């Protein structure tokens, strides 16, 4: 359905920091839609990122519907918000809430509060016929295990596939050059996990076409072309430095001690083929401007004159040519070097993808991670996303929680669905906070949320939830000050290097300051910067400090069940548990601690 700009209904976007009531807001919106029309339960989809969040949301919606219907005091806040949202009186709200609760419990399969994966799996099951998927297809979640077994099978059959063996050999040689050893099976398995990422899935078909191009010889020809261009560029970058070294050698003077500090070493390094794009040293920059600045202070008058003459008679020109070529050719040269270093990996990645595909076919298995890519290919170019109609309902209200962790492919799959829902009804919304983007390992892209206002498909109505209902007042003030200052420090550093402020960083942290809902001045923060030296090793000092601080908190009346110790890596936990066991009366309770 096509709508004009004036007809487009707004997409509500909540920018909500931690503890600001996102779940409350989503629940109120969901309940308000049900209260305004109890039959709406068939037309609402709310998606989250974890099963735990899904269960929490469902429980809250059902319990608050029950509380509103039965005038329970614990639901008074929800009641006020729902009345405000719907414009209905108290009696109508309670009657509709009771009816909506009855409909939900009797038609629970239409209670669509789901994880993103669960929703798209449901769509996939309804498309089994169109996708030629068998009825007994098994969905597997463990990408790494399946990929690891497929790599093992591929390695075992290398004798029958000399082409893949060549790619593996190239990969081994590359690893040896990088001083990473020859036993690369573990590295190949880790590297092969890239086949499950959105970027690879987006370009997999292009890669297959290139591998098959020119009778399978495209990559060989392209590699030879890149090597030739790399060698040409390398010669152009190195030649001026070698000519300069040869020119200085004609004067038979120990230039290592007579040149301006750093200049001689810089020229020699370039002449030996050590190429990089590091900033030109200050001494070299001065030497580029004036031949009289080539000599060191200890250089005698005669030697100074000799070096100055050499610089004026070709040396200065060669030094300037060396730097000019580096500015002009470095980017292309480095692109050739980097591309060549990854070409064998790219072909090997394609072989791993085919091995996984064959393994899945033999096991009648479908990978959960393939769902997004499969649906993405079907959606693209479709004016009406017929595949969403296959789930058996018409979705008019879409709610997406933790939107900052949405991947680019997930967003493109949802895009048409949101457009369709907004063309029919108002009430779709997105909740997210860029600062809480943590799921990059699932291809989450916070830039989608950051750039949502520039999407011409939507008319955005942005709302903020500025009050922190979870933390104590002192904690909130501390965070406000810390993250505001940290953001400014990073921006100042960025601006000093780049010349312009980091707009993305400033925008992301523009709403970092929160208001407190607490009247009492409570909350305790203590920062300790620990040394790390032979006299005071960090690990020992950290364990001692943890024990002392825990003991001090308990003496102040804090219960052990209210204390948690957070660490960066699990391997640290057994050491902490062991120290507490031997030196304190307290015990650490966790899965890792009992190992």
XYZ file of C-alpha atoms in Angstrom:
595
model
C 0.000 0.000 0.000
C 1.408 3.365 -1.002
C 0.738 6.449 1.097
C 1.660 10.097 0.678
C 3.781 11.956 3.215
C 0.686 13.562 4.791
C -1.108 10.227 5.103
C 1.785 8.378 6.718
C 1.134 7.460 10.312
C 4.003 8.078 12.712
C 6.364 5.381 13.936
C 6.988 6.012 17.637
C 10.615 5.619 18.694
C 11.456 5.553 22.396
C 15.077 6.442 23.234
C 15.280 4.879 26.665
C 18.355 4.530 28.881
C 18.853 1.762 31.439
C 16.245 1.599 34.214
C 13.936 4.119 32.548
C 10.896 1.864 32.288
C 11.097 0.372 28.793
C 9.247 -2.812 29.741
C 6.625 -0.735 31.531
C 6.163 1.483 28.470
C 5.859 -1.484 26.103
C 3.369 -3.199 28.416
C 1.264 -0.029 28.673
C 1.240 0.352 24.876
C 0.291 -3.306 24.394
C -2.466 -3.199 27.054
C -3.794 0.099 25.662
C -4.209 -1.480 22.219
C -6.074 -4.415 23.773
C -8.286 -2.158 25.893
C -9.162 0.070 22.934
C -10.247 -3.074 21.030
C -9.984 -6.508 22.726
C -9.886 -8.180 19.294
C -6.531 -6.492 18.660
C -4.746 -9.472 20.217
C -4.789 -11.079 16.760
C -3.046 -8.122 15.136
C -0.197 -7.226 17.530
C 3.369 -8.481 17.278
C 5.900 -7.623 19.994
C 9.457 -8.894 19.465
C 12.336 -9.038 21.931
C 15.828 -10.541 21.811
C 15.788 -13.145 24.573
C 13.399 -15.821 25.810
C 13.667 -14.380 29.313
C 12.504 -10.958 28.129
C 9.639 -12.618 26.235
C 8.398 -14.448 29.332
C 8.729 -11.317 31.464
C 6.692 -9.305 28.971
C 3.941 -11.915 28.670
C 3.663 -12.297 32.438
C 3.488 -8.563 32.953
C 0.775 -8.060 30.321
C -1.394 -10.879 31.670
C -0.934 -9.936 35.331
C -1.677 -6.260 34.699
C -4.754 -7.059 32.601
C -5.971 -9.147 35.543
C -5.078 -6.375 37.991
C -6.865 -3.692 35.968
C -9.943 -5.889 35.477
C -10.155 -6.618 39.210
C -9.140 -3.152 40.535
C -5.985 -4.417 42.262
C -3.851 -1.652 43.880
C -0.674 -2.932 42.208
C -2.145 -2.051 38.808
C -3.206 1.522 39.605
C -0.241 3.039 37.723
C -1.042 0.964 34.641
C -4.700 1.892 34.956
C -3.915 5.616 34.924
C -1.621 5.317 31.913
C -4.092 3.180 29.934
C -6.939 5.616 30.620
C -4.668 8.440 29.458
C -3.678 6.548 26.295
C -7.142 5.347 25.285
C -9.333 8.204 26.538
C -11.790 5.651 27.977
C -13.437 5.799 31.390
C -12.511 3.502 34.274
C -15.511 1.187 33.799
C -14.897 0.735 30.066
C -11.182 0.081 30.673
C -11.893 -2.608 33.277
C -14.572 -4.276 31.133
C -12.353 -4.347 28.032
C -9.350 -5.547 30.050
C -11.403 -8.477 31.382
C -12.557 -9.337 27.860
C -9.023 -9.037 26.419
C -7.639 -11.284 29.185
C -10.264 -13.916 28.407
C -9.523 -13.793 24.684
C -5.756 -14.055 25.230
C -5.989 -17.048 27.547
C -8.413 -18.870 25.249
C -6.414 -18.083 22.097
C -2.923 -18.128 23.561
C -1.260 -19.063 20.263
C -2.199 -15.593 18.990
C -0.390 -13.948 21.924
C 2.510 -12.871 19.737
C 5.170 -11.704 22.178
C 8.159 -13.524 20.699
C 11.867 -13.387 20.124
C 12.906 -12.262 16.660
C 14.200 -15.748 15.904
C 10.925 -17.389 16.996
C 8.857 -15.039 14.833
C 10.882 -15.620 11.689
C 10.945 -19.370 12.362
C 7.147 -19.253 12.397
C 7.171 -17.444 9.064
C 9.599 -20.010 7.680
C 7.451 -22.972 8.736
C 4.482 -21.480 6.911
C 6.637 -21.101 3.809
C 7.875 -24.703 3.830
C 6.053 -25.540 0.604
C 7.356 -22.484 -1.300
C 10.901 -23.194 -0.074
C 10.787 -26.937 -0.805
C 11.520 -27.748 2.831
C 10.563 -31.208 4.052
C 8.096 -31.712 6.877
C 10.622 -33.436 9.129
C 13.313 -30.780 8.689
C 15.357 -30.331 11.875
C 16.307 -26.778 12.904
C 19.756 -26.533 14.491
C 20.959 -23.607 16.615
C 24.609 -24.576 17.107
C 26.368 -22.948 14.156
C 29.879 -23.524 15.501
C 29.416 -27.246 16.102
C 27.952 -27.867 12.645
C 30.644 -25.764 10.970
C 33.417 -27.511 12.937
C 32.235 -30.979 11.864
C 31.910 -29.820 8.248
C 35.497 -28.498 8.290
C 36.745 -31.828 9.697
C 34.952 -33.679 6.892
C 36.378 -31.263 4.315
C 39.944 -31.750 5.633
C 39.536 -35.544 5.547
C 38.600 -35.460 1.841
C 41.288 -33.020 0.630
C 42.977 -35.752 -1.440
C 39.880 -35.915 -3.622
C 39.725 -32.133 -4.043
C 43.142 -30.734 -5.074
C 41.692 -27.248 -5.643
C 40.569 -26.909 -2.013
C 43.870 -28.463 -0.911
C 45.667 -25.645 -2.719
C 43.595 -23.056 -0.897
C 44.315 -24.716 2.458
C 48.034 -24.782 1.583
C 47.899 -21.051 0.774
C 46.181 -20.438 4.099
C 48.916 -22.400 5.904
C 51.648 -20.438 4.117
C 49.974 -17.169 5.044
C 49.825 -18.262 8.692
C 53.495 -19.238 8.661
C 54.398 -15.827 7.217
C 52.409 -14.214 10.020
C 54.275 -16.436 12.542
C 51.067 -18.197 13.602
C 52.224 -21.790 12.987
C 51.307 -24.450 10.443
C 48.572 -26.330 12.356
C 45.656 -24.283 11.101
C 42.607 -26.525 11.550
C 41.475 -24.606 14.645
C 42.111 -21.292 12.866
C 40.162 -22.469 9.794
C 37.203 -23.433 11.982
C 37.249 -20.056 13.698
C 37.673 -18.233 10.397
C 34.881 -20.326 8.829
C 32.349 -18.963 11.306
C 32.189 -15.896 9.053
C 29.824 -17.828 6.761
C 27.058 -17.307 9.337
C 27.427 -13.524 9.347
C 25.046 -11.251 7.482
C 27.796 -9.631 5.415
C 28.869 -12.968 3.937
C 25.288 -14.081 3.323
C 24.596 -10.792 1.489
C 27.483 -11.433 -0.922
C 27.577 -15.227 -1.100
C 25.897 -15.391 -4.497
C 28.315 -12.819 -5.951
C 31.253 -14.840 -4.622
C 29.906 -18.051 -6.160
C 29.488 -16.300 -9.520
C 33.068 -14.991 -9.402
C 34.500 -18.385 -8.521
C 32.715 -19.877 -11.502
C 33.582 -17.007 -13.886
C 35.910 -17.575 -16.842
C 35.723 -21.315 -16.391
C 36.909 -21.075 -12.812
C 40.035 -19.117 -13.762
C 38.861 -15.662 -12.688
C 40.538 -15.761 -9.275
C 43.863 -16.941 -10.712
C 43.861 -14.183 -13.325
C 42.762 -11.587 -10.793
C 45.474 -12.683 -8.353
C 48.155 -12.398 -11.037
C 46.866 -8.938 -11.990
C 46.965 -7.752 -8.370
C 50.484 -9.108 -7.822
C 51.730 -7.338 -10.922
C 50.159 -4.059 -9.845
C 51.476 -4.474 -6.280
C 55.033 -5.011 -7.548
C 54.805 -1.979 -9.853
C 53.579 0.257 -7.037
C 56.185 -1.103 -4.632
C 58.953 -0.266 -7.107
C 57.601 3.262 -7.562
C 57.498 3.735 -3.781
C 60.982 2.313 -3.121
C 63.000 3.641 -6.106
C 63.382 7.288 -4.918
C 64.712 6.112 -1.535
C 67.202 3.725 -3.176
C 68.391 6.466 -5.538
C 68.830 8.758 -2.551
C 70.885 6.152 -0.662
C 73.033 5.638 -3.769
C 73.501 9.395 -4.141
C 74.619 9.836 -0.534
C 76.982 6.858 -0.865
C 78.909 8.649 -3.574
C 80.164 11.180 -1.005
C 81.886 8.516 1.183
C 80.715 10.025 4.500
C 79.188 8.256 7.510
C 75.770 9.772 7.079
C 74.270 7.808 9.992
C 76.110 10.154 12.346
C 75.972 13.340 10.260
C 72.367 13.478 9.056
C 69.692 15.202 11.046
C 68.391 12.794 13.684
C 66.013 10.220 12.174
C 66.387 11.339 8.550
C 69.067 8.801 7.556
C 67.268 5.874 9.226
C 64.015 6.954 7.605
C 65.551 6.945 4.117
C 67.321 3.601 4.626
C 64.140 1.990 5.976
C 62.213 3.069 2.880
C 65.009 1.900 0.570
C 64.816 -1.607 2.096
C 61.143 -1.835 1.223
C 59.658 -1.193 4.667
C 56.494 0.619 3.646
C 53.806 2.046 5.899
C 51.588 5.081 6.154
C 52.772 6.349 9.527
C 52.971 10.153 9.935
C 56.197 11.653 8.574
C 58.606 12.367 11.483
C 59.028 16.022 12.404
C 62.731 15.999 11.467
C 61.969 14.640 8.009
C 59.226 17.242 7.513
C 61.774 20.001 8.185
C 64.310 18.391 5.849
C 61.694 18.397 3.076
C 61.598 22.182 3.205
C 65.278 23.148 3.448
C 68.532 21.375 2.452
C 70.404 23.178 5.240
C 68.348 21.238 7.788
C 69.683 17.826 6.713
C 72.703 17.788 9.020
C 73.069 16.992 12.714
C 74.425 19.584 15.155
C 77.692 17.617 15.669
C 78.427 17.678 11.948
C 81.547 19.679 10.995
C 81.459 22.651 8.606
C 83.031 20.728 5.694
C 80.679 17.791 6.056
C 77.725 20.151 6.366
C 78.632 21.758 3.085
C 79.065 18.362 1.380
C 75.680 17.120 2.558
C 74.006 20.424 1.671
C 75.450 20.290 -1.857
C 74.288 16.699 -2.257
C 70.797 17.668 -1.073
C 70.610 20.625 -3.462
C 71.872 18.515 -6.363
C 69.135 15.933 -6.378
C 68.793 14.745 -2.790
C 66.019 17.140 -1.796
C 64.127 16.374 -5.017
C 64.332 12.622 -4.362
C 63.199 13.025 -0.735
C 60.223 15.112 -1.853
C 59.422 12.604 -4.605
C 59.594 9.779 -2.069
C 57.005 11.461 0.163
C 54.802 12.590 -2.731
C 54.588 9.050 -4.099
C 53.809 7.708 -0.647
C 50.870 10.100 -0.357
C 49.608 9.285 -3.864
C 50.261 5.528 -4.110
C 50.070 4.144 -0.584
C 46.304 3.601 -0.529
C 46.302 1.610 -3.781
C 49.428 -0.343 -2.801
C 48.031 -1.303 0.593
C 44.700 -2.268 -1.010
C 46.564 -4.685 -3.293
C 48.531 -6.152 -0.364
C 45.457 -6.616 1.833
C 43.328 -8.042 -0.973
C 46.002 -10.560 -1.930
C 46.377 -11.670 1.689
C 42.670 -12.510 1.865
C 41.933 -13.965 -1.577
C 42.860 -17.518 -0.583
C 40.807 -17.105 2.584
C 37.832 -15.988 0.522
C 37.965 -19.062 -1.689
C 38.448 -21.265 1.356
C 35.453 -19.606 3.004
C 33.334 -20.530 0.006
C 34.538 -24.147 0.267
C 33.586 -24.207 3.977
C 30.131 -22.827 3.163
C 29.598 -25.579 0.592
C 30.802 -28.220 3.072
C 28.306 -26.964 5.670
C 25.534 -26.881 3.070
C 26.253 -30.477 2.043
C 26.417 -31.617 5.679
C 23.046 -29.969 6.387
C 21.508 -31.550 3.318
C 22.704 -35.022 4.319
C 21.401 -34.558 7.868
C 18.093 -32.982 6.723
C 19.021 -29.996 8.867
C 18.344 -26.268 8.590
C 20.428 -23.688 10.471
C 18.561 -21.087 12.480
C 21.101 -18.475 11.363
C 20.073 -19.077 7.724
C 16.488 -17.991 8.367
C 17.107 -14.259 8.010
C 19.053 -14.609 4.778
C 16.491 -16.935 3.216
C 13.592 -14.614 4.007
C 15.639 -11.582 3.032
C 16.109 -12.975 -0.457
C 12.371 -13.574 -0.817
C 11.350 -10.148 0.492
C 13.643 -8.067 -1.701
C 11.809 -6.618 -4.669
C 8.399 -7.637 -3.365
C 5.816 -4.824 -3.270
C 3.595 -6.809 -0.927
C 5.356 -9.108 1.544
C 3.145 -12.103 0.840
C 5.254 -14.279 3.121
C 3.948 -12.406 6.173
C 0.404 -13.150 5.079
C 1.298 -16.844 5.242
C 1.430 -16.742 9.050
C -2.367 -16.606 9.005
C -2.984 -13.185 10.560
C -2.845 -9.562 9.561
C -0.369 -7.679 11.734
C -1.346 -4.051 12.278
C 0.807 -3.129 15.284
C 4.527 -3.958 15.492
C 6.570 -3.383 18.649
C 10.338 -3.997 18.631
C 12.265 -3.992 21.909
C 16.072 -3.574 22.279
C 16.154 -2.200 18.744
C 19.820 -1.166 19.012
C 20.750 -4.870 18.756
C 18.859 -5.443 15.500
C 21.031 -6.583 12.596
C 20.881 -4.968 9.180
C 19.245 -8.046 7.645
C 16.679 -8.345 10.441
C 15.788 -4.694 9.970
C 15.345 -5.074 6.222
C 13.073 -8.065 6.862
C 10.971 -5.994 9.257
C 10.989 -2.846 7.140
C 8.163 -3.803 4.772
C 6.149 -5.266 7.614
C 6.328 -1.976 9.513
C 5.382 -0.012 6.418
C 2.332 -2.232 5.884
C 1.237 -1.975 9.511
C 1.601 1.822 9.571
C -0.408 2.064 6.355
C -3.339 0.428 8.176
C -3.163 1.507 11.795
C -1.230 3.728 14.143
C 0.414 2.070 17.119
C 3.721 0.583 15.968
C 6.723 1.480 18.042
C 10.419 0.869 18.539
C 12.312 0.966 21.823
C 16.085 1.129 22.028
C 19.172 2.731 23.482
C 22.362 3.022 21.437
C 24.463 3.040 24.609
C 23.273 -0.473 25.441
C 24.264 -2.038 22.128
C 26.043 -5.219 23.275
C 25.101 -7.972 20.810
C 27.582 -7.209 18.039
C 28.364 -10.917 17.961
C 24.862 -11.378 16.508
C 25.519 -8.745 13.824
C 23.651 -6.066 15.765
C 24.053 -2.631 14.190
C 23.335 0.377 16.435
C 23.711 2.691 13.433
C 20.218 1.625 12.286
C 18.678 3.242 15.359
C 21.000 6.242 15.083
C 19.941 6.883 11.470
C 16.261 5.979 11.764
C 15.211 9.625 11.570
C 16.732 9.842 8.077
C 14.689 6.920 6.710
C 12.267 8.434 4.141
C 9.887 5.477 4.541
C 8.775 6.596 8.006
C 7.553 9.657 9.815
C 9.312 9.354 13.159
C 7.781 10.500 16.442
C 10.643 10.410 18.933
C 10.031 10.136 22.661
C 12.437 9.945 25.585
C 12.160 8.221 28.934
C 14.418 10.369 31.107
C 13.739 9.052 34.606
C 15.669 6.133 36.095
C 13.290 4.117 38.295
C 15.769 1.371 39.161
C 18.876 2.915 40.732
C 19.487 5.020 43.811
C 19.999 8.775 43.501
C 23.764 8.782 44.131
C 24.312 6.030 41.546
C 22.388 8.016 38.934
C 24.305 11.238 39.633
C 27.603 9.374 39.504
C 26.739 7.826 36.120
C 25.547 11.184 34.789
C 28.858 12.806 35.673
C 31.100 9.902 34.662
C 29.654 9.223 31.219
C 29.227 12.894 30.360
C 32.898 13.480 31.168
C 34.026 10.289 29.384
C 32.093 11.260 26.267
C 33.684 14.723 26.288
C 37.204 13.326 26.765
C 36.785 10.924 23.837
C 35.276 13.638 21.652
C 38.142 16.045 22.461
C 40.645 13.340 21.490
C 38.738 12.584 18.283
C 38.484 16.275 17.386
C 42.212 16.786 17.993
C 43.006 13.958 15.558
C 40.306 14.487 12.922
C 39.615 18.213 13.139
C 35.856 17.784 13.603
C 33.729 16.624 16.549
C 32.517 13.009 16.624
C 28.836 13.619 15.920
C 27.808 9.960 16.281
C 29.346 9.749 19.761
C 27.810 13.034 20.892
C 24.376 12.022 19.570
C 24.569 8.590 21.220
C 25.321 10.116 24.621
C 23.120 13.200 24.319
C 20.531 11.604 26.628
C 22.941 9.972 29.079
C 21.857 12.190 31.997
C 18.848 10.765 33.825
C 16.526 12.117 36.489
C 16.052 10.245 39.720
C 12.708 9.084 41.045
C 14.133 8.655 44.561
C 13.706 11.209 47.314
C 16.346 9.686 49.605
C 20.045 10.328 49.063
C 21.180 6.700 48.873
C 23.700 4.758 46.837
C 27.368 3.888 47.381
C 30.215 4.060 44.871
C 33.890 3.389 45.476
C 36.565 3.386 42.776
C 40.000 1.902 43.429
C 42.842 2.016 40.920
C 45.133 -0.897 41.734
C 48.882 -1.045 40.982
C 50.436 -3.821 38.928
C 54.131 -4.346 39.645
C 56.499 -6.885 41.198
C 55.965 -5.535 44.706
C 52.175 -5.432 44.337
C 50.892 -7.850 41.656
C 47.454 -6.859 40.425
C 45.830 -10.298 40.903
C 46.846 -10.569 44.569
C 45.919 -6.986 45.386
C 42.558 -7.370 43.640
C 41.646 -10.500 45.621
C 42.598 -8.837 48.898
C 40.614 -5.693 48.071
C 37.532 -7.726 47.078
C 37.589 -9.633 50.353
C 38.096 -6.481 52.442
C 35.332 -4.577 50.645
C 32.900 -7.495 50.950
C 33.631 -7.763 54.669
C 33.151 -4.004 55.112
C 29.771 -4.076 53.315
C 28.499 -6.993 55.383
C 29.574 -5.258 58.590
C 27.447 -2.275 57.498
C 24.394 -4.522 57.288
C 24.389 -5.548 53.620
C 23.251 -9.160 53.196
C 25.412 -11.576 51.247
C 22.525 -12.403 48.886
C 22.535 -8.742 47.779
C 26.211 -8.745 46.786
C 27.437 -9.751 43.319
C 31.012 -9.767 42.032
C 31.276 -9.064 38.310
C 34.417 -9.959 36.364
C 35.472 -9.624 32.767
C 36.253 -13.307 32.119
C 34.955 -16.546 33.631
C 38.476 -17.858 34.226
C 38.897 -15.269 37.009
C 35.979 -16.635 39.042
C 37.575 -19.850 40.423
C 40.532 -17.848 41.755
C 38.181 -15.445 43.558
C 36.083 -18.316 44.943
C 39.210 -20.106 46.168
C 40.534 -16.966 47.878
C 37.214 -16.319 49.628
C 37.077 -19.964 50.705
C 40.522 -19.807 52.318
C 40.609 -16.265 53.720
C 37.010 -15.282 54.542
C 33.919 -16.839 56.135
C 31.976 -16.125 52.904
C 31.394 -18.472 49.961
C 30.953 -17.595 46.280
C 27.918 -19.300 44.698
C 27.974 -19.677 40.896
C 28.444 -22.372 38.265
C 32.001 -21.264 37.534
C 32.984 -20.921 41.196
C 32.364 -24.590 42.034
C 34.685 -25.899 39.296
